[in-house]
XYZ file of C-alpha atoms in Angstrom:
663
model
C 52.646 135.248 138.263
C 51.801 136.097 134.674
C 54.087 134.547 131.924
C 55.870 137.276 129.953
C 56.089 136.988 126.057
C 59.917 137.244 125.607
C 61.478 136.825 122.090
C 64.183 134.249 122.624
C 67.667 134.755 121.258
C 69.146 132.628 118.552
C 72.467 130.823 119.238
C 74.927 129.388 116.699
C 75.049 125.699 115.894
C 78.633 125.549 116.569
C 80.875 127.466 118.967
C 84.474 128.132 119.930
C 85.242 129.725 123.174
C 88.622 131.070 123.966
C 90.048 132.688 127.361
C 93.237 134.481 126.691
C 96.695 133.046 127.300
C 98.613 133.266 130.478
C 102.295 133.883 130.179
C 104.540 130.731 130.791
C 106.595 132.517 133.497
C 104.088 132.452 136.355
C 101.266 130.610 138.019
C 97.750 131.987 137.723
C 96.690 134.867 140.086
C 93.105 135.506 140.962
C 92.624 137.985 138.040
C 93.346 135.367 135.535
C 90.650 133.132 136.833
C 88.218 135.541 138.297
C 88.628 138.099 135.385
C 88.376 135.886 132.302
C 88.434 132.106 132.816
C 85.444 131.757 135.053
C 83.143 133.858 132.673
C 84.585 131.880 129.573
C 83.825 128.460 131.386
C 80.384 129.434 132.449
C 79.486 130.487 128.973
C 81.059 127.378 127.344
C 79.065 125.046 129.850
C 75.872 126.888 129.093
C 76.358 126.492 125.261
C 76.997 122.838 125.864
C 73.697 122.515 127.519
C 71.974 124.858 125.072
C 73.332 123.627 121.691
C 74.902 120.145 122.516
C 78.271 119.370 124.104
C 79.778 118.135 120.788
C 79.017 121.539 119.272
C 81.222 123.411 121.483
C 85.123 123.630 121.780
C 86.637 125.498 124.660
C 90.366 126.088 124.227
C 93.114 128.082 125.716
C 96.772 127.470 126.740
C 99.968 128.712 128.073
C 101.796 131.538 126.190
C 105.247 130.050 126.045
C 107.293 132.617 124.133
C 108.022 136.305 124.759
C 110.677 138.327 126.388
C 109.087 138.218 130.135
C 109.441 134.485 129.980
C 113.031 134.534 128.636
C 114.023 137.310 131.128
C 112.525 135.586 134.191
C 114.102 132.387 133.220
C 117.471 134.037 132.765
C 117.254 135.618 136.049
C 116.313 132.590 137.937
C 119.310 130.630 136.465
C 121.639 133.352 137.285
C 120.519 133.356 140.998
C 120.763 129.484 140.912
C 116.969 129.000 141.737
C 116.523 127.002 138.502
C 118.594 124.530 136.688
C 116.449 123.129 133.835
C 116.020 124.269 130.362
C 113.644 127.150 129.319
C 111.406 124.491 128.030
C 111.443 122.762 131.543
C 110.663 126.258 133.146
C 107.745 126.824 130.786
C 106.358 123.262 131.345
C 106.609 123.663 135.171
C 104.471 126.692 135.109
C 101.974 125.232 132.419
C 101.332 122.274 134.559
C 100.603 124.460 137.559
C 98.322 126.603 135.604
C 96.535 123.447 134.263
C 96.142 122.136 137.741
C 94.579 125.293 139.246
C 92.218 125.380 136.238
C 91.139 121.952 137.080
C 90.584 122.662 140.513
C 88.286 125.695 139.613
C 86.151 123.282 137.616
C 87.195 124.502 134.199
C 85.905 122.419 131.381
C 88.440 123.150 128.594
C 88.590 120.750 125.733
C 92.304 121.487 125.578
C 94.537 123.636 127.617
C 97.577 123.401 125.566
C 101.018 125.224 125.330
C 102.145 127.260 122.393
C 105.636 125.921 122.656
C 105.320 122.358 123.936
C 104.093 118.906 122.878
C 102.036 118.163 119.808
C 99.991 121.468 120.195
C 103.234 123.304 120.013
C 104.287 121.503 116.709
C 100.725 122.508 115.271
C 101.112 126.057 116.510
C 104.464 126.321 114.827
C 103.188 125.065 111.587
C 100.102 127.476 111.732
C 102.397 130.345 112.315
C 104.217 129.551 109.322
C 101.085 129.262 107.168
C 99.712 132.606 108.700
C 103.094 134.519 107.780
C 103.263 132.883 104.141
C 99.575 133.831 103.412
C 100.088 137.399 104.601
C 103.293 137.686 102.768
C 102.045 136.208 99.556
C 98.918 138.380 99.776
C 100.939 141.720 100.082
C 99.872 142.471 103.485
C 103.300 142.699 104.958
C 106.170 145.233 104.637
C 109.768 145.115 105.618
C 110.627 148.172 107.720
C 113.756 149.121 109.523
C 112.844 150.837 112.741
C 114.712 152.052 115.699
C 115.315 149.338 118.464
C 116.861 149.854 121.789
C 120.595 148.818 122.241
C 122.405 148.661 125.629
C 125.969 149.620 124.866
C 127.289 148.505 128.270
C 125.925 144.872 127.941
C 126.402 145.069 124.055
C 122.853 143.516 123.415
C 119.626 144.476 121.574
C 117.000 144.861 124.268
C 113.677 143.048 124.013
C 110.415 144.737 124.761
C 110.424 144.240 128.558
C 114.138 145.107 129.014
C 113.304 148.679 128.530
C 110.952 150.682 130.695
C 109.706 154.489 130.446
C 106.672 156.662 130.039
C 103.944 155.893 127.640
C 103.940 158.631 124.866
C 100.240 158.381 124.248
C 98.385 161.578 125.425
C 96.465 161.126 128.627
C 97.689 157.549 129.165
C 97.618 156.641 132.913
C 99.846 153.385 132.536
C 102.261 152.804 135.555
C 104.650 151.063 133.019
C 105.611 151.468 129.515
C 107.992 149.179 127.453
C 109.708 149.336 124.201
C 106.592 149.528 122.010
C 103.655 149.007 124.128
C 102.442 150.122 127.589
C 100.687 148.144 130.388
C 97.350 149.316 129.233
C 97.952 148.068 125.730
C 98.825 151.196 123.812
C 101.047 150.581 120.728
C 103.643 153.123 119.468
C 107.107 152.985 117.739
C 110.117 152.377 120.013
C 111.563 156.028 119.347
C 108.372 157.583 120.790
C 108.962 156.073 124.301
C 109.577 158.806 126.809
C 112.676 158.566 129.264
C 113.665 154.976 128.293
C 115.847 153.064 130.721
C 117.484 149.608 130.164
C 116.509 147.210 132.948
C 120.055 145.628 132.362
C 122.287 148.487 132.922
C 119.884 151.044 134.411
C 121.041 153.436 131.917
C 119.421 155.173 128.924
C 119.878 152.781 125.916
C 120.893 153.872 122.389
C 118.660 153.403 119.289
C 119.918 151.255 116.379
C 118.023 150.405 113.131
C 116.744 146.971 113.037
C 114.740 145.331 110.173
C 111.477 143.443 110.976
C 108.276 142.378 109.202
C 105.255 144.550 110.038
C 101.491 143.920 109.083
C 100.062 146.896 107.297
C 97.643 147.563 110.037
C 97.305 151.346 109.570
C 95.828 150.760 106.165
C 92.757 149.104 107.791
C 91.367 152.137 109.437
C 88.319 152.581 107.300
C 87.608 148.779 107.254
C 87.766 148.634 110.965
C 85.540 151.768 111.335
C 83.102 150.112 109.086
C 83.044 146.877 111.237
C 82.543 148.974 114.459
C 79.603 150.817 112.644
C 78.097 147.498 111.809
C 78.730 146.137 115.283
C 76.814 149.108 116.731
C 73.759 148.457 114.501
C 73.645 144.757 114.565
C 75.308 143.025 117.600
C 75.319 143.031 121.278
C 79.010 143.900 121.390
C 79.818 145.767 124.700
C 79.801 149.554 124.157
C 83.080 150.280 125.926
C 84.755 147.697 123.538
C 83.578 149.636 120.453
C 84.459 152.998 122.150
C 88.015 151.739 123.068
C 88.407 150.475 119.287
C 87.248 153.806 117.825
C 89.747 155.713 120.102
C 92.606 154.087 117.786
C 90.957 154.886 114.502
C 91.713 158.487 114.625
C 94.058 160.322 112.302
C 97.678 160.767 113.540
C 97.845 163.389 116.069
C 100.556 165.363 118.119
C 99.871 167.356 121.112
C 102.122 170.210 122.036
C 102.113 172.348 125.329
C 101.360 175.934 124.140
C 103.749 177.506 126.846
C 106.824 175.899 124.921
C 106.175 178.034 121.911
C 106.122 181.474 123.630
C 103.238 182.528 121.503
C 105.057 182.041 118.262
C 102.887 179.199 116.913
C 103.506 180.275 113.211
C 107.195 179.352 113.260
C 106.329 175.901 113.969
C 103.331 175.578 111.644
C 105.566 176.770 108.627
C 107.999 173.853 109.195
C 105.331 171.050 109.436
C 103.857 168.847 106.595
C 100.192 169.277 105.758
C 98.053 169.395 108.914
C 94.977 170.632 110.576
C 95.799 172.754 113.719
C 93.175 172.859 116.474
C 93.924 175.746 118.876
C 91.490 176.100 121.684
C 92.694 178.887 123.856
C 91.564 177.382 127.242
C 93.312 174.201 126.599
C 97.098 173.809 127.475
C 97.953 172.090 124.322
C 97.779 172.655 120.557
C 96.380 169.737 118.504
C 98.173 168.996 115.173
C 96.350 166.373 112.977
C 98.019 164.797 110.087
C 96.815 162.834 107.030
C 99.077 159.814 107.548
C 101.817 158.289 109.631
C 104.567 159.443 107.384
C 103.688 163.194 107.885
C 103.180 162.713 111.492
C 106.843 161.267 111.769
C 108.152 164.176 109.663
C 106.529 166.577 112.123
C 108.077 164.597 115.102
C 111.466 165.049 113.551
C 110.883 168.851 113.305
C 109.727 169.216 116.925
C 112.577 167.063 118.136
C 115.076 169.476 116.295
C 113.266 172.510 117.797
C 113.717 170.931 121.268
C 109.836 170.590 121.761
C 108.395 168.190 124.128
C 105.219 166.587 122.726
C 102.923 163.479 122.965
C 101.050 161.557 120.302
C 97.434 160.509 119.962
C 96.102 157.055 119.680
C 96.324 155.998 116.045
C 96.972 152.845 114.020
C 100.741 151.990 113.474
C 102.048 149.148 111.448
C 101.918 145.990 113.692
C 105.177 144.300 114.377
C 105.046 140.484 113.534
C 108.705 139.502 114.146
C 111.571 140.262 116.504
C 115.026 138.915 117.181
C 114.381 137.191 120.678
C 116.060 133.779 120.407
C 113.268 131.989 122.449
C 110.411 132.040 119.871
C 109.096 130.431 116.675
C 111.259 130.928 113.771
C 109.801 133.055 110.966
C 110.191 131.712 107.360
C 112.986 133.345 105.539
C 111.980 135.930 103.159
C 114.068 138.424 101.202
C 117.249 137.509 103.064
C 115.674 137.951 106.640
C 116.504 134.537 108.066
C 117.329 134.999 111.831
C 113.821 136.456 113.096
C 111.360 135.025 115.368
C 107.656 135.837 115.790
C 106.749 138.569 118.402
C 104.636 136.841 120.938
C 101.655 139.010 120.581
C 100.707 138.346 117.021
C 101.315 134.660 117.173
C 99.222 134.427 120.319
C 96.332 135.847 118.425
C 96.181 132.845 116.216
C 97.209 130.349 118.899
C 93.428 129.424 119.526
C 93.346 128.297 115.815
C 96.335 126.123 116.445
C 94.702 124.652 119.548
C 91.357 124.153 117.939
C 93.249 122.091 115.071
C 95.153 120.110 117.697
C 91.985 119.346 119.466
C 90.095 118.170 116.442
C 93.092 115.995 115.671
C 93.226 114.566 119.137
C 89.567 113.359 118.752
C 90.219 111.851 115.359
C 88.876 114.600 113.352
C 90.509 116.249 110.280
C 92.202 119.407 111.679
C 91.200 121.188 108.467
C 87.775 121.312 109.905
C 88.849 124.034 111.954
C 87.365 126.424 109.231
C 83.740 124.975 109.933
C 84.121 126.082 113.545
C 85.905 129.557 113.013
C 84.345 130.657 109.651
C 81.333 128.456 109.173
C 77.992 130.139 108.499
C 76.295 128.506 111.526
C 79.367 128.874 113.778
C 80.621 131.547 116.123
C 83.829 132.260 118.026
C 83.464 133.899 121.487
C 86.850 135.386 122.792
C 86.847 136.334 126.456
C 89.557 138.836 127.200
C 90.790 141.504 129.576
C 90.294 145.176 128.787
C 93.977 145.936 128.298
C 94.070 143.540 125.372
C 91.280 145.232 123.336
C 93.932 146.616 120.905
C 95.382 143.290 120.081
C 92.080 141.376 119.742
C 89.873 144.087 118.646
C 92.008 145.760 116.035
C 95.225 143.799 115.225
C 93.402 140.317 115.216
C 90.456 141.630 113.116
C 92.594 143.297 110.471
C 94.779 140.324 110.227
C 91.799 137.951 110.023
C 90.370 140.093 107.282
C 93.569 139.918 105.377
C 93.766 136.089 105.823
C 90.382 135.781 104.111
C 91.883 137.867 101.230
C 90.244 141.214 102.147
C 92.255 144.267 101.102
C 92.089 147.258 103.245
C 90.039 149.259 100.815
C 87.489 146.448 99.791
C 83.949 146.797 100.571
C 83.054 144.056 103.117
C 79.742 142.549 103.679
C 79.790 142.175 107.408
C 76.838 139.745 107.359
C 78.766 137.046 105.768
C 82.078 138.014 107.344
C 82.206 135.799 110.432
C 84.820 137.404 112.791
C 85.243 136.474 116.509
C 82.839 138.123 118.963
C 84.914 139.722 121.763
C 83.661 139.796 125.331
C 86.219 142.210 127.233
C 86.132 142.390 131.047
C 87.178 145.222 133.131
C 89.917 144.896 135.596
C 89.287 142.955 138.867
C 90.928 145.289 141.454
C 92.348 143.968 144.577
C 91.340 145.852 147.605
C 90.522 148.713 145.433
C 93.838 148.772 143.623
C 95.099 147.601 140.225
C 97.057 144.442 141.007
C 99.073 142.495 138.512
C 102.227 140.393 138.670
C 104.151 143.223 137.198
C 102.862 146.102 139.501
C 103.666 147.160 143.027
C 100.358 145.497 144.236
C 101.004 141.675 144.199
C 97.766 139.825 143.740
C 96.995 136.503 145.623
C 97.544 133.404 143.632
C 94.469 131.582 142.242
C 95.497 128.497 144.296
C 95.950 130.369 147.529
C 92.234 131.481 147.419
C 91.079 127.769 147.535
C 92.472 127.446 150.890
C 89.698 129.722 152.245
C 86.757 129.402 149.587
C 85.403 126.631 147.457
C 85.656 127.026 143.738
C 81.923 127.280 143.454
C 81.673 130.121 145.988
C 84.542 131.968 143.972
C 82.755 131.306 140.703
C 79.363 132.844 141.964
C 81.288 135.908 143.262
C 83.417 136.731 140.294
C 80.379 136.329 138.171
C 78.480 138.690 140.349
C 80.985 141.543 140.183
C 79.569 143.152 137.011
C 83.003 143.321 135.056
C 81.057 144.037 131.928
C 80.297 147.497 133.122
C 83.346 148.734 135.175
C 86.382 147.642 137.098
C 85.377 146.252 140.622
C 87.272 145.472 143.653
C 87.724 141.985 145.048
C 88.024 142.217 148.672
C 88.164 138.916 150.525
C 88.024 139.280 154.317
C 90.768 136.574 154.732
C 93.252 139.163 153.288
C 92.185 141.986 155.544
C 93.455 143.049 158.979
C 91.067 141.990 161.671
C 90.163 145.484 162.611
C 89.183 146.357 158.984
C 86.777 143.483 158.663
C 83.153 144.757 158.869
C 80.023 142.782 158.332
C 79.912 139.648 156.280
C 82.644 138.459 153.839
C 81.496 139.915 150.466
C 83.123 136.783 148.650
C 80.662 134.565 150.525
C 77.577 136.730 149.837
C 76.533 135.128 146.368
C 77.903 131.716 147.333
C 75.453 131.723 150.242
C 72.524 131.597 147.766
C 73.654 128.109 147.022
C 75.232 126.911 150.205
C 72.355 128.373 152.426
C 69.206 129.142 150.607
C 69.079 126.594 147.622
C 70.745 123.925 149.675
C 68.082 124.313 152.408
C 65.265 124.053 149.708
C 66.735 121.112 148.000
C 67.376 119.300 151.196
C 63.861 120.014 152.568
C 62.455 118.613 149.273
C 64.328 115.334 149.926
C 63.721 114.901 153.602
C 59.936 115.556 153.079
C 59.612 113.040 150.313
C 61.335 110.374 152.257
C 59.184 111.009 155.375
C 55.700 111.193 153.749
C 56.036 109.501 150.252
C 58.529 106.663 150.625
C 61.093 108.467 148.683
C 58.921 108.801 145.572
C 58.270 112.299 144.080
C 54.569 112.844 143.893
C 53.074 113.107 140.283
C 50.850 116.000 139.406
C 50.269 119.358 137.509
C 52.567 122.204 138.461
C 50.726 125.150 139.627
C 50.442 128.162 137.474
C 52.182 130.353 139.921
C 55.345 128.133 139.984
C 55.116 127.282 136.253
C 55.090 131.003 135.410
C 57.813 131.823 137.778
C 60.196 129.229 136.398
C 59.414 130.035 132.727
C 59.994 133.725 133.278
C 63.236 133.067 135.194
C 64.304 130.635 132.264
C 63.823 133.187 129.666
C 65.229 136.129 131.489
C 68.516 134.070 132.365
C 68.660 132.953 128.614
C 68.688 136.520 127.416
C 71.308 137.659 129.943
C 73.437 134.664 129.015
C 73.221 135.598 125.281
C 74.444 139.120 126.209
C 77.041 137.777 128.546
C 75.731 139.853 131.368
C 76.751 137.529 134.110
C 76.085 139.681 137.028
C 72.408 139.959 135.742
C 72.352 136.128 135.708
C 73.328 136.089 139.394
C 70.327 138.688 140.062
C 67.936 136.412 138.306
C 68.898 133.242 140.250
C 68.987 135.187 143.617
C 65.376 136.301 142.909
C 64.069 133.085 141.573
C 65.607 130.859 144.304
C 64.436 133.129 147.006
C 60.854 133.079 145.718
C 61.021 129.242 145.447
C 62.321 129.079 149.053
C 59.568 131.610 150.384
C 56.952 129.539 148.463
C 58.117 126.425 150.366
C 58.328 128.005 153.712
C 55.004 129.621 153.755
C 53.071 126.787 152.214
C 54.708 123.861 153.877
C 54.295 125.270 157.306
C 50.511 125.418 156.521
C 50.441 121.719 155.277
C 52.386 120.494 158.470
C 50.152 122.484 160.823
C 46.935 121.156 159.106
C 48.318 117.803 158.389
C 47.138 118.315 154.828
C 48.840 115.588 152.666
C 47.226 116.892 149.456
C 48.746 120.479 150.057
C 52.086 118.624 150.805
C 51.888 116.792 147.695
C 51.226 120.018 145.614
C 54.011 121.814 147.323
C 56.520 118.906 146.473
C 55.291 118.796 142.823
C 55.776 122.580 142.647
C 59.145 122.690 144.591
C 60.818 119.752 142.729
C 59.958 121.452 139.507
C 61.592 124.655 140.869
C 64.455 122.703 141.938
C 64.790 120.895 138.680
C 64.677 124.223 136.820
C 67.126 126.039 139.103
C 69.540 123.111 138.677
C 69.822 123.397 135.042
C 70.449 127.176 135.272
C 72.996 126.752 138.002
C 74.817 123.975 136.324
C 77.106 126.130 134.099
C 78.229 128.005 137.434
C 78.350 125.223 139.953
C 78.621 121.832 138.003
C 79.992 119.459 140.346
C 77.471 120.168 143.133
C 74.523 120.157 140.571
C 75.689 116.777 139.484
C 75.501 115.434 143.204
C 71.778 116.555 143.286
C 71.156 114.933 139.827
C 72.707 111.608 141.332
C 70.483 111.844 144.395
C 67.412 112.435 141.995
C 68.485 109.399 140.165
C 67.760 111.023 136.766
C 69.601 111.060 133.447
C 71.784 113.900 132.105
C 68.997 115.227 129.766
C 68.130 117.503 132.689
C 71.013 119.781 131.527
C 69.742 119.793 127.935
C 67.818 122.842 127.143
C 65.484 121.037 124.611
C 63.912 119.812 127.906
C 64.234 123.149 129.893
C 60.384 123.385 130.621
C 59.759 119.642 130.993
C 59.054 118.073 134.619
C 61.451 115.667 136.460
C 59.366 112.636 135.165
C 60.785 113.344 131.694
C 64.020 112.083 133.010
C 62.964 108.933 134.702
C 62.298 105.507 133.255
C 59.121 104.960 135.252
C 57.929 107.981 137.124
C 55.366 106.098 139.312
C 57.933 103.623 140.728
C 60.925 106.108 140.692
C 62.707 106.496 144.149
C 65.224 109.150 144.974
C 68.402 108.177 146.644
C 68.074 108.350 150.405
C 69.565 111.653 151.843
C 71.174 111.266 155.077
C 70.896 114.026 157.823
C 73.369 117.004 157.592
C 74.393 116.120 154.104
C 74.858 119.343 151.866
C 74.542 119.545 148.211
C 76.335 122.837 148.001
C 79.171 122.779 150.554
C 81.120 125.500 152.378
C 84.736 125.548 152.668
C 85.989 123.643 155.797
C 87.708 126.789 157.029
C 84.327 128.503 157.320
C 83.031 126.316 160.135
C 85.928 127.177 162.356
């Protein structure tokens, strides 16, 4: 096989990896782990091997605050199902989340909690610092906006205590709340269609409530400039940039033409300055406004005329505060002293809090967080779900620009502006349907899956799904009725590459060297065929890892390992038939080199099993270090001529199947 001349990608010298923040009112379901955490952990482990383990920080944590948590807690207490404090409730779920992540072999440097322990104290301090910086920089505005109020219960309703229909044109969300829908669209509360209070089941009233808002709508041009730069100069996923651009449009209102009885002019005369798009074949008229204020005046006109309408995606001021008691207190400014942070904005800077808390825990100055988040040779990689693109790709980016002193109209040098790199995954469906803890389709819990599959089988499978490209269904046969099970379990398909194919090759190498060479790996030059195969596979794998194309990595491993296995089977059969010890020696030299290469590539995905093989090889941990990626096994031995591998007993598997799969 001819070696290909591939230009190798350049990785940062330091990296922070983040993986979203599960709410503190639940255990982790399969989507948390399979949709985000496994991808983030695989990349973190790869980077530790690639740039050094001390140069990578992988942080995440439990999102302790927010209305879903306080609502669930209150319900459980009222039902007598929980007797502790809300902190006890969150800690119980946090501990369960942490336990499951450990069982899935996650290598987090810190899995913290935004409202617990020392990390929670750090997060409170960081939240205050962020607010003060944004306020002092003039990036915040105090706004009185409508908020839902339940007159029967005489309380202001938090975000999740109101449900209705999303007002964004074309939205397919199954559930919309006070000012955001389940697909991540943001709007003002008075835009929600058909609101219902979850407390009384009746339509709530709207009352004026004052909060602090970040001037997100002013950053439209800056965000468009960033998207344009990312298109030219980055490997950002195309659908990420497309989704962001959908929100960077001018304010729009859509009105069904049949409501106007052909008299469009009467409406046009009453509206503020706008552009009308009237396409006769389309059922709706499109009104485009220059700013939000004009759009909102137009909404008032249409409401007075009794017209039904929908708004388009656009940037609106981003609410930072609320009045939920269970939250981080906001610094008092201009007489507003009873506010707490809304959970979404404070969760965006929580990874900074966790980075600071981690640095402090290892004896470093927490101020060094800027070296990791803003350093010239550093990069932050944030793995998220597609529903959260608005928050991370728009609100976070604009706020981080503001925190670095960038006004919305400033010209920005994107080469030196080091903002986080987002890796959004599409939905992991369950049996072809979207499943979430808040939907009608209840997903299996991540812990449940470990009763049927090993962590490494699941890691291989979730990486193979290609969530970078589209939403893909997770269809484990153990959750199907017997009559619907056809063919092999798809969850096991990619895991079989390790438990069957590679396991067989590695074991064969050990058993053969024990039988014919006194457990000493023969020395010699690797054949050009195998050397080229290994090098090409390494370079292709590295390129896909740089681009976060995890499904392509699985393809590379599949092709590589099967070719190694075929080489072994074809040649060793001939060597054994002819009793050709020289050929047998060459096959072992080649195959152990192939196994050594494959181990380094598999290590980020199936770390524990790879460690078992390393221990049997009796070599040092430098095998994982990419500085030695093309070196032979002898590089990791003190004395190659005398080195003996650990004796492998019959029927021992390096990559194990789940015990239930033997029944």
